[in-house]
Coordinates of C-alpha atoms in Angstrom, one line a residue:
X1 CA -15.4 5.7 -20.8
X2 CA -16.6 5.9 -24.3
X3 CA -17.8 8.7 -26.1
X4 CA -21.3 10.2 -25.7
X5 CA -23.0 8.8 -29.1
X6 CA -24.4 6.0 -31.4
X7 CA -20.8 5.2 -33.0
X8 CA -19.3 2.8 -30.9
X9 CA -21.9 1.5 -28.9
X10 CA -21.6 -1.3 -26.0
X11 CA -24.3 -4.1 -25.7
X12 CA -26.8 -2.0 -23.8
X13 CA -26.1 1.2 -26.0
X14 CA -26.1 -0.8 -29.6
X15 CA -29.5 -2.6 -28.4
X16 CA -30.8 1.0 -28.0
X17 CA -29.6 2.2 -31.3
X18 CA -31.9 -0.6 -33.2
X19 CA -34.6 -0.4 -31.1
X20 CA -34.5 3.7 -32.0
X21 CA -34.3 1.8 -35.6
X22 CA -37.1 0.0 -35.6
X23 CA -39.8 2.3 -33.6
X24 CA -38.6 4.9 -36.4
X25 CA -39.8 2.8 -39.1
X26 CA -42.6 1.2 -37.3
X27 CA -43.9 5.0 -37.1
X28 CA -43.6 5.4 -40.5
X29 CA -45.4 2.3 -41.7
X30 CA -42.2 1.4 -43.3
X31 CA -41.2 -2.4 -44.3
X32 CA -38.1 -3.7 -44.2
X33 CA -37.7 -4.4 -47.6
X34 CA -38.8 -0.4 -48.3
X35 CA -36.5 0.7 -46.3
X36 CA -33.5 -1.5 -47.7
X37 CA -34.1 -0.6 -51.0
X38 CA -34.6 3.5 -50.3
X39 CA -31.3 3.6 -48.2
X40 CA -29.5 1.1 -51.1
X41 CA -28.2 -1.9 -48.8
X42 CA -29.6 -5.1 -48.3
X43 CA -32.7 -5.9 -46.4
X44 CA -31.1 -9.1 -44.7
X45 CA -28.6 -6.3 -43.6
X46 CA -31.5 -3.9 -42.5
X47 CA -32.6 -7.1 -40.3
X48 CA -29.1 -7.6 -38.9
X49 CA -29.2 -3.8 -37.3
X50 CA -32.5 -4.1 -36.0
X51 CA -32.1 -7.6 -34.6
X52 CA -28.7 -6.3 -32.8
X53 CA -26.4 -8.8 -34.5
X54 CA -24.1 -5.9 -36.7
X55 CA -23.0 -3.3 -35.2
X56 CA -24.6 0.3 -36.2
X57 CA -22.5 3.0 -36.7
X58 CA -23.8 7.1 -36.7
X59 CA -23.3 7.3 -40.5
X60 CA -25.2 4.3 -41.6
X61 CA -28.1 5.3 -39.2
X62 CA -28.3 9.0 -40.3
X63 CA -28.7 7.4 -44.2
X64 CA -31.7 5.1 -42.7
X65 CA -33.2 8.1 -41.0
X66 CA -33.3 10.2 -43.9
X67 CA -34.7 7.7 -46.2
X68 CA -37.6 7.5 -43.4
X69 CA -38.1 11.4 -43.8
X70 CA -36.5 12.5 -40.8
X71 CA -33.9 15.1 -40.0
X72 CA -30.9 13.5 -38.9
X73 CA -29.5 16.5 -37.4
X74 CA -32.4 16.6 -34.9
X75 CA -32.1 13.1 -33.9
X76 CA -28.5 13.3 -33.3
X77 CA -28.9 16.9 -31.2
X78 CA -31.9 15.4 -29.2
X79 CA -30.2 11.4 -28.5
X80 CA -26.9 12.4 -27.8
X81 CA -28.6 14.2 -24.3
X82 CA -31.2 11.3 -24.3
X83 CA -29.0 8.8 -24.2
X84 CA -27.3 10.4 -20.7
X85 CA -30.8 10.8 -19.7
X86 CA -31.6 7.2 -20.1
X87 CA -28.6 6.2 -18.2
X88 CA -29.5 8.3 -15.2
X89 CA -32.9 7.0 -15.3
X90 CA -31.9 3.3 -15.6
X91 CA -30.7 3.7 -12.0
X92 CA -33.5 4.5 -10.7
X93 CA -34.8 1.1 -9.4
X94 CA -38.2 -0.2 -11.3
X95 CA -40.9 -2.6 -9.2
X96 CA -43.4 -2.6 -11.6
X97 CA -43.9 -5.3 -14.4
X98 CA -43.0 -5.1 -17.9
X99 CA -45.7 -3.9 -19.5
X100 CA -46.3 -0.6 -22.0
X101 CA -44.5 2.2 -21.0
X102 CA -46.2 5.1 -19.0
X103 CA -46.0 8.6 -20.2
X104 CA -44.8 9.6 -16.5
X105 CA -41.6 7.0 -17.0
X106 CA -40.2 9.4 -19.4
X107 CA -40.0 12.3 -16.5
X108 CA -36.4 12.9 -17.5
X109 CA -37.1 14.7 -20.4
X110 CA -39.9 16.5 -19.9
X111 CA -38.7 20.7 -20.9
X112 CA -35.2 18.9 -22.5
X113 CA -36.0 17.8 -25.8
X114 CA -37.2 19.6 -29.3
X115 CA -41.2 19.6 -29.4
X116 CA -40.6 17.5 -32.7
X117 CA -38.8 14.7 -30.9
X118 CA -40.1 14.6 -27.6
X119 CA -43.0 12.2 -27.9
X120 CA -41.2 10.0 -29.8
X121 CA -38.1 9.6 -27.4
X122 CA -40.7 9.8 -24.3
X123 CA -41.8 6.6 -26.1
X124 CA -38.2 5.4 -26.4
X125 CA -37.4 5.9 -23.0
X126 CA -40.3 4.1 -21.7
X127 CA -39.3 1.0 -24.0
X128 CA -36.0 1.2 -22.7
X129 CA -36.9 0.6 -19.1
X130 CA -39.2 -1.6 -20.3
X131 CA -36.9 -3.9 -21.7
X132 CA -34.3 -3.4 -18.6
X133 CA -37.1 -4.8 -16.6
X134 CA -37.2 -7.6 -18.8
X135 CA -33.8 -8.8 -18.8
X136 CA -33.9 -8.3 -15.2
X137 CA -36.9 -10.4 -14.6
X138 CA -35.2 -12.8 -17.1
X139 CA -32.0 -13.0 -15.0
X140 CA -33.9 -13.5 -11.9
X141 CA -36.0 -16.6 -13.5
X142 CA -32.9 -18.2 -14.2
X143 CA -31.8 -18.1 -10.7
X144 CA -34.8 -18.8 -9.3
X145 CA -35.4 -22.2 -11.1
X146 CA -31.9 -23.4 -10.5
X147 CA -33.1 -23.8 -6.8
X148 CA -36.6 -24.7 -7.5
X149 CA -36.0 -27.4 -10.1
X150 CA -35.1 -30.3 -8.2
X151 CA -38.6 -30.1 -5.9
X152 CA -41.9 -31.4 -7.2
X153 CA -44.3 -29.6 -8.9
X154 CA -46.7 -29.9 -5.9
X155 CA -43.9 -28.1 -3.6
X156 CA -43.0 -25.4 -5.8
X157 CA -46.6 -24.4 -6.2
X158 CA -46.7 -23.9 -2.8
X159 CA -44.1 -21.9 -2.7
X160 CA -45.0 -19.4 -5.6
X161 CA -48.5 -19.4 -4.0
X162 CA -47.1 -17.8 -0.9
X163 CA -44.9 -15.4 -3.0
X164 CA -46.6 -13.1 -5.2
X165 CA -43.3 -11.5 -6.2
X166 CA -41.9 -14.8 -7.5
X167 CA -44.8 -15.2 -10.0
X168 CA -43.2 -13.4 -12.9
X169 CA -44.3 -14.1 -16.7
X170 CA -40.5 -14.4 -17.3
X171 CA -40.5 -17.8 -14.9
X172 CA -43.8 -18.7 -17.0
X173 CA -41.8 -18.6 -20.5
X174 CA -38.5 -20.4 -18.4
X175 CA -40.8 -23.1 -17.5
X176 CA -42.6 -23.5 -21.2
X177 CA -39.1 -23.6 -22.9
X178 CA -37.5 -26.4 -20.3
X179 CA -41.3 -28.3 -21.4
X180 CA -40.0 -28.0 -25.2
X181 CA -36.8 -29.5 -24.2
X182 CA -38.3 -32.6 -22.0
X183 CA -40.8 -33.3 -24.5
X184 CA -38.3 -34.8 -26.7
X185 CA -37.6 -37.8 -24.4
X186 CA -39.8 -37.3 -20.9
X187 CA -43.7 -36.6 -21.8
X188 CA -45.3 -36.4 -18.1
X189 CA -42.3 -33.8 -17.6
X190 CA -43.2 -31.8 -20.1
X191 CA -46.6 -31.9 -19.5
X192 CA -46.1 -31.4 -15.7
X193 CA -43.8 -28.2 -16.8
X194 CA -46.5 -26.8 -19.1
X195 CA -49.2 -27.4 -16.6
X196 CA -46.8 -25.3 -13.7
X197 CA -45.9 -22.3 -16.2
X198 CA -49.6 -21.9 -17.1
X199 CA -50.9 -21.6 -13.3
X200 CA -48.2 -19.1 -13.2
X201 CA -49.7 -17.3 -15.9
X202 CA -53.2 -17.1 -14.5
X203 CA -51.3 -15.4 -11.5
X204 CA -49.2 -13.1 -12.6
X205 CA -49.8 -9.1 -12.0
X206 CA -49.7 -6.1 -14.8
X207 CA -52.0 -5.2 -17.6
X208 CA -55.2 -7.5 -18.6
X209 CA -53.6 -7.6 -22.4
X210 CA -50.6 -8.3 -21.2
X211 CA -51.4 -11.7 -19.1
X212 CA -53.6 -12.5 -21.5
X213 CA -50.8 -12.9 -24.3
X214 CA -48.7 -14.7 -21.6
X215 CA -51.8 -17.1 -21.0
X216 CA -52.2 -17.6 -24.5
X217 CA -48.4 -18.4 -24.6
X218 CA -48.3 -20.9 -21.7
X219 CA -51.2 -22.8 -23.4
X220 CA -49.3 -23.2 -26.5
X221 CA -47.4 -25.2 -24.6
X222 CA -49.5 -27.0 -22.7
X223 CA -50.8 -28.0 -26.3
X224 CA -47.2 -29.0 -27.2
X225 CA -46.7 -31.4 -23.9
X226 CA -50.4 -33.1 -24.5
X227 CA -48.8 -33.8 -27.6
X228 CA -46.3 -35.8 -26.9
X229 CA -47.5 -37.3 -24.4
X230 CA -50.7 -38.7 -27.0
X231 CA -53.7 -36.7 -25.4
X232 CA -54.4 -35.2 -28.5
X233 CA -58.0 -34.0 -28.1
X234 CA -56.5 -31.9 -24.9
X235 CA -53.6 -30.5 -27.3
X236 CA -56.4 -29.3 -29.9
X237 CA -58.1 -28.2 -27.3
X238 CA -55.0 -26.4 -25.4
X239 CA -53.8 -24.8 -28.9
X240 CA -57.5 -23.5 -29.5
X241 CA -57.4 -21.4 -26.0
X242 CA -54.1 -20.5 -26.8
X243 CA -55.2 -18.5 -30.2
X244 CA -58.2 -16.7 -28.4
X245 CA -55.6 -15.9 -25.6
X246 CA -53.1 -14.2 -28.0
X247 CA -55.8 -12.8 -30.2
X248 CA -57.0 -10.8 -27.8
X249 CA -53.8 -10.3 -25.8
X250 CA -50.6 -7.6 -26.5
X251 CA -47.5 -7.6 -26.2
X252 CA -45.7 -4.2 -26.9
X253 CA -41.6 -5.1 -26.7
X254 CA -42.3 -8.6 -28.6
X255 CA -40.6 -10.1 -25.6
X256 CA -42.7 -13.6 -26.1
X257 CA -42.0 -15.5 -29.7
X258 CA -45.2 -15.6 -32.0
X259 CA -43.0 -17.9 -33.9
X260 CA -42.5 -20.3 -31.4
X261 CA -46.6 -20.6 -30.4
X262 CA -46.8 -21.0 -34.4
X263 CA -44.4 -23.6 -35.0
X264 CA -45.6 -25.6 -32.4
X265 CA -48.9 -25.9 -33.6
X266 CA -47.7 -26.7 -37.0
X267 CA -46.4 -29.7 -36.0
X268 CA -49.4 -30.9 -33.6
X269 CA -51.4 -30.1 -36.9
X270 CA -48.9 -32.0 -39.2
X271 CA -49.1 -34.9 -36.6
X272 CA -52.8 -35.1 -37.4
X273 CA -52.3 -35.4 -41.1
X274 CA -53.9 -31.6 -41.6
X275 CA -51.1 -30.6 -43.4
X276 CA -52.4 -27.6 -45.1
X277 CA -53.4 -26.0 -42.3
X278 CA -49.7 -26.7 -40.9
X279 CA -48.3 -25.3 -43.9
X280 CA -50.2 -22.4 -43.5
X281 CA -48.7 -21.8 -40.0
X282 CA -45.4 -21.9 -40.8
X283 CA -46.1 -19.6 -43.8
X284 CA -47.0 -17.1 -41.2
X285 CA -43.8 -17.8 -39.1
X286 CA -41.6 -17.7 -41.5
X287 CA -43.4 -14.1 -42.5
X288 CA -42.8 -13.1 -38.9
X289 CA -40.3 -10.2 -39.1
X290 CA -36.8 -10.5 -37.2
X291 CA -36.8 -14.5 -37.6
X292 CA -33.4 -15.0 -36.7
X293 CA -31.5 -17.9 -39.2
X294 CA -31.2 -21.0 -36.5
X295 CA -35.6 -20.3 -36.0
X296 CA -35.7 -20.1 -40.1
X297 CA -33.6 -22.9 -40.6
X298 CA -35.9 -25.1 -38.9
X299 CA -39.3 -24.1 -39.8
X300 CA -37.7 -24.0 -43.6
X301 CA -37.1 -28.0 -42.3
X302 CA -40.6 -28.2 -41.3
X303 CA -42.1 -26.8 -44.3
X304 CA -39.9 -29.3 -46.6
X305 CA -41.6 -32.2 -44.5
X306 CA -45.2 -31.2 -44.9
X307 CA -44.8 -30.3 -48.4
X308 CA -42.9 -33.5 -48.9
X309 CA -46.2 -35.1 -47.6
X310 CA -48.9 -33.3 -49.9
X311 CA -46.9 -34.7 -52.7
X312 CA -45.4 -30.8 -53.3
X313 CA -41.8 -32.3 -53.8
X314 CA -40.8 -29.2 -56.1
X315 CA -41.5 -27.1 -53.4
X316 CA -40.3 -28.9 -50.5
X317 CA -36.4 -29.1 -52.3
X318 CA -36.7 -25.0 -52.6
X319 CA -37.6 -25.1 -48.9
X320 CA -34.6 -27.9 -48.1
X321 CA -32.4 -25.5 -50.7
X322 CA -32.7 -22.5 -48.6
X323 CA -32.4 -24.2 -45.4
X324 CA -28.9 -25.8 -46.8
X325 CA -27.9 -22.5 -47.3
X326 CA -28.4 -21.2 -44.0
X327 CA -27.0 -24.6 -42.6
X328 CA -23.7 -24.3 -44.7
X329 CA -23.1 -21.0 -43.0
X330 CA -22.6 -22.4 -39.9
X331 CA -21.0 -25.9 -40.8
X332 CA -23.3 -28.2 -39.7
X333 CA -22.0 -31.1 -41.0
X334 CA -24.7 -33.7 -40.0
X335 CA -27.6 -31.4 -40.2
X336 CA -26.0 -30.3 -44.2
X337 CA -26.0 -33.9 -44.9
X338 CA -29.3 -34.6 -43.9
X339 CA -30.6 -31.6 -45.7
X340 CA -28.8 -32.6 -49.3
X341 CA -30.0 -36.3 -48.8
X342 CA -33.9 -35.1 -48.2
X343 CA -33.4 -33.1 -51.7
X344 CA -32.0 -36.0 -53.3
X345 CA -35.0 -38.3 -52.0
X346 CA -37.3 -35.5 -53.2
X347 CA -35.8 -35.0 -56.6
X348 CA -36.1 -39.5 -56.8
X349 CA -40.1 -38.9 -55.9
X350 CA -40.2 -36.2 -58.8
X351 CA -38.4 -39.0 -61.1
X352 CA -35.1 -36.9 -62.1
X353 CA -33.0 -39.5 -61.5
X354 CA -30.0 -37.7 -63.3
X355 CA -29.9 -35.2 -60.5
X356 CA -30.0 -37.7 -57.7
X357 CA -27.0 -38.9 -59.7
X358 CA -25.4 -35.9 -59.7
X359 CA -25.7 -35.4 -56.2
X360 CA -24.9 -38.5 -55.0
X361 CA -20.7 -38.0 -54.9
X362 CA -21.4 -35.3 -52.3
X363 CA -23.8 -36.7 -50.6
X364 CA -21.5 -39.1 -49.8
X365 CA -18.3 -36.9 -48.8
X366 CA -20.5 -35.4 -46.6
X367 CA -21.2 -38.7 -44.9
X368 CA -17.6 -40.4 -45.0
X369 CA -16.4 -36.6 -43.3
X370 CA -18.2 -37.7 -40.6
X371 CA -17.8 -41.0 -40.6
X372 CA -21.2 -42.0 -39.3
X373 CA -21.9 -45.9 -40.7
X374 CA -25.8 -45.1 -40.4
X375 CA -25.1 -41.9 -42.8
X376 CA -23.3 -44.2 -44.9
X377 CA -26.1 -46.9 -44.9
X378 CA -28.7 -44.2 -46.6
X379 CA -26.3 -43.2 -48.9
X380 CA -25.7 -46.9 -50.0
X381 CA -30.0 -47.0 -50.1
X382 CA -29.9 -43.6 -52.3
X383 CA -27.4 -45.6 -54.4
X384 CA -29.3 -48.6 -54.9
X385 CA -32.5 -47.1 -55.8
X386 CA -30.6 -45.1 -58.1
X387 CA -28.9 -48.3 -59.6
X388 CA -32.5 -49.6 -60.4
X389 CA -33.7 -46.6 -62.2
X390 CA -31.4 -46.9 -64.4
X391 CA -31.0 -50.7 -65.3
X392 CA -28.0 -52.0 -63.4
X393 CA -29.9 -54.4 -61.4
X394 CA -27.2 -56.6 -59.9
X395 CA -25.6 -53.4 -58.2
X396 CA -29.6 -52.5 -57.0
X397 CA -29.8 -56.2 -55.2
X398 CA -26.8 -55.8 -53.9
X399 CA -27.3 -52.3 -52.4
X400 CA -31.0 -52.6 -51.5
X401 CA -29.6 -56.2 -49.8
X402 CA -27.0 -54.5 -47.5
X403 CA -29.1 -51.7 -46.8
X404 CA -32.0 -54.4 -45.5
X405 CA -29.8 -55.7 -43.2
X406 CA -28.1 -52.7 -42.2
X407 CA -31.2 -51.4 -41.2
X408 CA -32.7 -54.9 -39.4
X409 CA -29.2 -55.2 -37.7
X410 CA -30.1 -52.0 -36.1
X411 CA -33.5 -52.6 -35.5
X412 CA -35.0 -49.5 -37.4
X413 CA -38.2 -51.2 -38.4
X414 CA -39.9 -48.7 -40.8
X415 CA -36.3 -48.4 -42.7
X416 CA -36.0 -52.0 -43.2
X417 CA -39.7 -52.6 -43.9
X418 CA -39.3 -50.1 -46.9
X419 CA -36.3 -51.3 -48.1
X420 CA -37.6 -54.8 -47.9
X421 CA -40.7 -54.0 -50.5
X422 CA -37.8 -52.4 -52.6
X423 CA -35.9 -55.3 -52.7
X424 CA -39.4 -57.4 -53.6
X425 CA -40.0 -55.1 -56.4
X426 CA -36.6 -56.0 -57.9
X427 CA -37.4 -59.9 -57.3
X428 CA -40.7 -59.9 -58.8
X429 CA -39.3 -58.4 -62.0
X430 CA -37.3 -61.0 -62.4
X431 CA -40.0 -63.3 -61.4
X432 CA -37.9 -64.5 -58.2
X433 CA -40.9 -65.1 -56.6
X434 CA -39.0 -67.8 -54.0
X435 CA -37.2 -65.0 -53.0
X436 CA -39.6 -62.7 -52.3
X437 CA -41.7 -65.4 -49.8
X438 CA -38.3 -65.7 -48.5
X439 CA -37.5 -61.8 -47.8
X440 CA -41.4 -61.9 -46.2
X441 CA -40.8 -64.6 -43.9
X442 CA -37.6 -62.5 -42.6
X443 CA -40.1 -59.4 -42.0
X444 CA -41.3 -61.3 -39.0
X445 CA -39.7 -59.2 -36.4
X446 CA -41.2 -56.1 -37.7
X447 CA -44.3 -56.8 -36.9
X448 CA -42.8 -56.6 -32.5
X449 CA -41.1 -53.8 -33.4
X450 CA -41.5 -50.4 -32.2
X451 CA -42.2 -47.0 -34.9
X452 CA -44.6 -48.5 -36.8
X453 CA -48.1 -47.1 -37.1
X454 CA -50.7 -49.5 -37.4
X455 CA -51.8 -48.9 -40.3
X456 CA -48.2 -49.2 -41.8
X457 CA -48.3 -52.3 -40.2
X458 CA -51.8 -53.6 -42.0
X459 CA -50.0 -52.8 -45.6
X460 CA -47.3 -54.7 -44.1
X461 CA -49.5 -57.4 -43.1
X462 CA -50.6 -57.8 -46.6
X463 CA -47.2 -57.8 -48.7
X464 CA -46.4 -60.9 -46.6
X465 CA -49.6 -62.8 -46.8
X466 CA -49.6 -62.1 -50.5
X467 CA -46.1 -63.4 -50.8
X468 CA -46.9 -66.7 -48.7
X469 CA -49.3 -67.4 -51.5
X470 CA -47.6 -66.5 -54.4
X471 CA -50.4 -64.0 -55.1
X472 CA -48.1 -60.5 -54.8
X473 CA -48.5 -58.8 -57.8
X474 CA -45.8 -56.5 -59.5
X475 CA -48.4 -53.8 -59.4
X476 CA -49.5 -54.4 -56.0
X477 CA -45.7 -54.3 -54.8
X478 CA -45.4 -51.2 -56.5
X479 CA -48.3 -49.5 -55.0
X480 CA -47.4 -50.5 -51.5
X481 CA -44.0 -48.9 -51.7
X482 CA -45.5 -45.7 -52.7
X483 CA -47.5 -46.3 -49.6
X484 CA -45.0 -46.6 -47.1
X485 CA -43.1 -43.5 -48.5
X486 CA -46.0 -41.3 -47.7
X487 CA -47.0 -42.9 -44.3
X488 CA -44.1 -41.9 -43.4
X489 CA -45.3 -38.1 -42.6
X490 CA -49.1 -39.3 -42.6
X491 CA -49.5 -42.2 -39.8
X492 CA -53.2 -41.8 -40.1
X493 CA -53.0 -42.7 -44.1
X494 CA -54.6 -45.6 -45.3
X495 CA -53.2 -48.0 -48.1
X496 CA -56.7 -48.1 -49.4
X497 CA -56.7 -44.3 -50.1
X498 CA -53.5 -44.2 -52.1

């Protein structure tokens, strides 16, 4: 048994303590970053306690409280008994749905605590059960689709439509997040998931608000798995519902990720090629409070990509920056390298060569760590284009040469293609025109290859029908490299508009 308090709480009893946290400040209109700054301690450390992930002992909680305006002695005299109350009343067994708490749940403490205190931990209690329910219904989920999984949609449907108990907004968001993870290899699964959690959502019992944010939720989804599988009317049309759904929807304990709905539809919108409308949605996730660092770490990812695409490359290397120090925390080798070499490409599109140099050494020790020969390849490509920047073209034709057949050898077509107009660049400015019909003729294969958009495949097109006639220009070169770097975030980009 551990003593009766806040100081050395277990996982139940340290959750409580920042959820106490959090409603505290909430009720005071408080932000993070106030808070921080009145008590004197960081607000990523403010985060940490509410989130759960650092431990918050009695002392450091009666110095937040008191920087909210509240008497620490009273909230101390009042949780202590609370807490014991809470624990009594967790036994109790709970049928009903999480939704927002009931005055009646809080039964326990009606007569027990101080006037000034009472509503607020009535409201506490109630979130506590709340969020019991939750876990519970979370746990159950889990079970329930490790026997369901392996039957068809068709047959599970049945199922759930003969057991009202079983149709639980916790199976809903199980269901959307296994759709996420087939979409990135098995479409009609995902979409088949999606299409499963959101009949379970339209089913599902408790407050109107409530199933309407788990609707709105579900369609997100639905939105994502349309995407991938290229029906992208129904995805604009799936993500549309979903914002009405959630607008008008609530969802009191924050159990369901607002991030999540607004990440996803960043990248639908990114797919289009509206890429201020998905940088504006991952604005607002990244605003979201509580983000935890593997979430940030990828929408920071995100961000660098679309701003990479409006031609934003200062911006998009803060956004890679921030993500590589989040990444370096946890010693992700391959994701760190990618990171550094995404900055390095976007300081080359800014024209600060010097600082590609600079960064190139690492770059590569990251890469020969790990020993990956692809890894290697880019770095060689990094190093060529480099080399031609700065006048030591033999070393260029020899990198940008490897690196073409590297990539062909491996049968990454959009790599190679790029590569190959790189190469031509060099030829044509040493008026190797020979060599440049040459280097077109070995294109051929791109054209039956798979990843390249068709409009990609049009500039393509006419690179090697210029070259065949001795018509490709220095300029025109030029200009289609420039293409082909920015088609690669904007399939639906034309040359003719660049």
């Amino acid at each position: 048994m551990t003593k009766r308090g806040i100081q050395k709480p277990g996982p139940y009893r340290s959750s409580f303590s920042c959820r106490v946290l959090r409603i505290l400040r909430a009720d005071t209109d408080s932000t993070q970053f106030g808070l921080a700054a009145a008590a004197g301690i960081p607000s990523k450390v403010l985060s940490d306690y509410e989130n759960g992930r650092k431990e918050l002992s009695e002392e450091r909680l009666a110095t937040l409280l008191t920087a909210l305006g509240y008497s620490s002695a009273d909230i101390f005299t009042d949780t202590r008994d609370f807490l014991a109350r809470v624990d009594a009343a967790r036994e109790e067994p709970v049928a009903r749905p999480a939704v927002e708490p009931r005055r009646e749940e809080a039964g326990p403490l009606n007569g027990f605590v101080s006037e000034k205190t009472g509503e607020l931990l009535r409201v506490l209690l109630g979130t506590v059960l709340s969020w019991d329910r939750a876990v519970r219904e979370r746990d159950d989920a889990q079970g329930l689709w490790e026997r369901l999984r392996k039957q068809k949609a068709a047959e599970i449907r049945a199922l759930l439509d003969q057991r009202q108990d079983l149709r639980t907004w916790a199976l809903c968001e199980l269901l959307c997040h296994r759709s996420v993870e087939a979409a990135r290899d098995r479409a009609e699964r995902a979409v088949e998931l999606a299409e499963l959690a959101l009949w379970i959502a339209e089913r599902i019992s408790g407050e109107e608000t409530w199933c309407r944010r788990v609707q709105g939720f579900a369609w997100a989804h639905l939105g994502n798995a349309r995407r991938v599988h290229g029906d992208l009317s129904g995805a604009d049309q799936a993500f549309r519902k979903a914002r009405k759904l959630w607008k008008r929807g609530s969802d009191p304990l924050n159990l369901l990720a607002r991030t999540r709905i607004l990440d996803l539809e960043a990248t639908f919108r990114r797919e289009q090629g509206r890429f201020r409308d998905a940088l504006m949605l991952l604005d607002r996730a990244l605003a979201v409070e509580g983000v935890g660092e593997d979430l940030r770490k990828h929408l920071l990812i995100s961000k660098a990509t679309v701003l990479e695409a409006l031609g934003n490359f200062g911006r998009a290397i803060d956004a890679l920056s921030e993500a590589a120090l989040l990444v370096a925390k946890t010693g992700e080798a391959r994701l760190l390298f990618t990171l550094r070499f995404n900055m390095a490409v976007n300081y080359g599109l800014l024209g600060h060569y010097a600082a590609v140099e600079a960064m190139l050494p690492k770059i590569r020790r990251l890469a020969a760590a790990r020993g990956d020969e692809l890894d290697l390849l880019r770095v060689r490509w990094l190093e060529g284009r480099t080399a031609a920047v700065h006048g030591r073209r033999r070393e260029a034709v020899e990198a940008l040469s490897r690196v073409r057949e590297g990539f062909a050898a491996r049968e990454i077509a959009y790599d190679a293609a790029l590569a190959s107009l790189e190469l031509a660049v060099l030829y044509l400015e040493d008026r190797r025109t020979a060599d440049v019909r040459l280097l077109a003729r070995q294109m051929v294969w791109i054209f039956r290859a798979q990843g390249i958009h068709r409009e990609a495949l049009a500039a393509l097109k006419l690179f090697c029908e210029a070259a065949e006639k001795s018509s490709l220009t220095l300029d025109l070169a030029r200009r289609l490299v420039r293409y082909l770097h920015r088609a690669q975030s904007d399939p639906r980009l034309r040359f003719e508009d660049v």
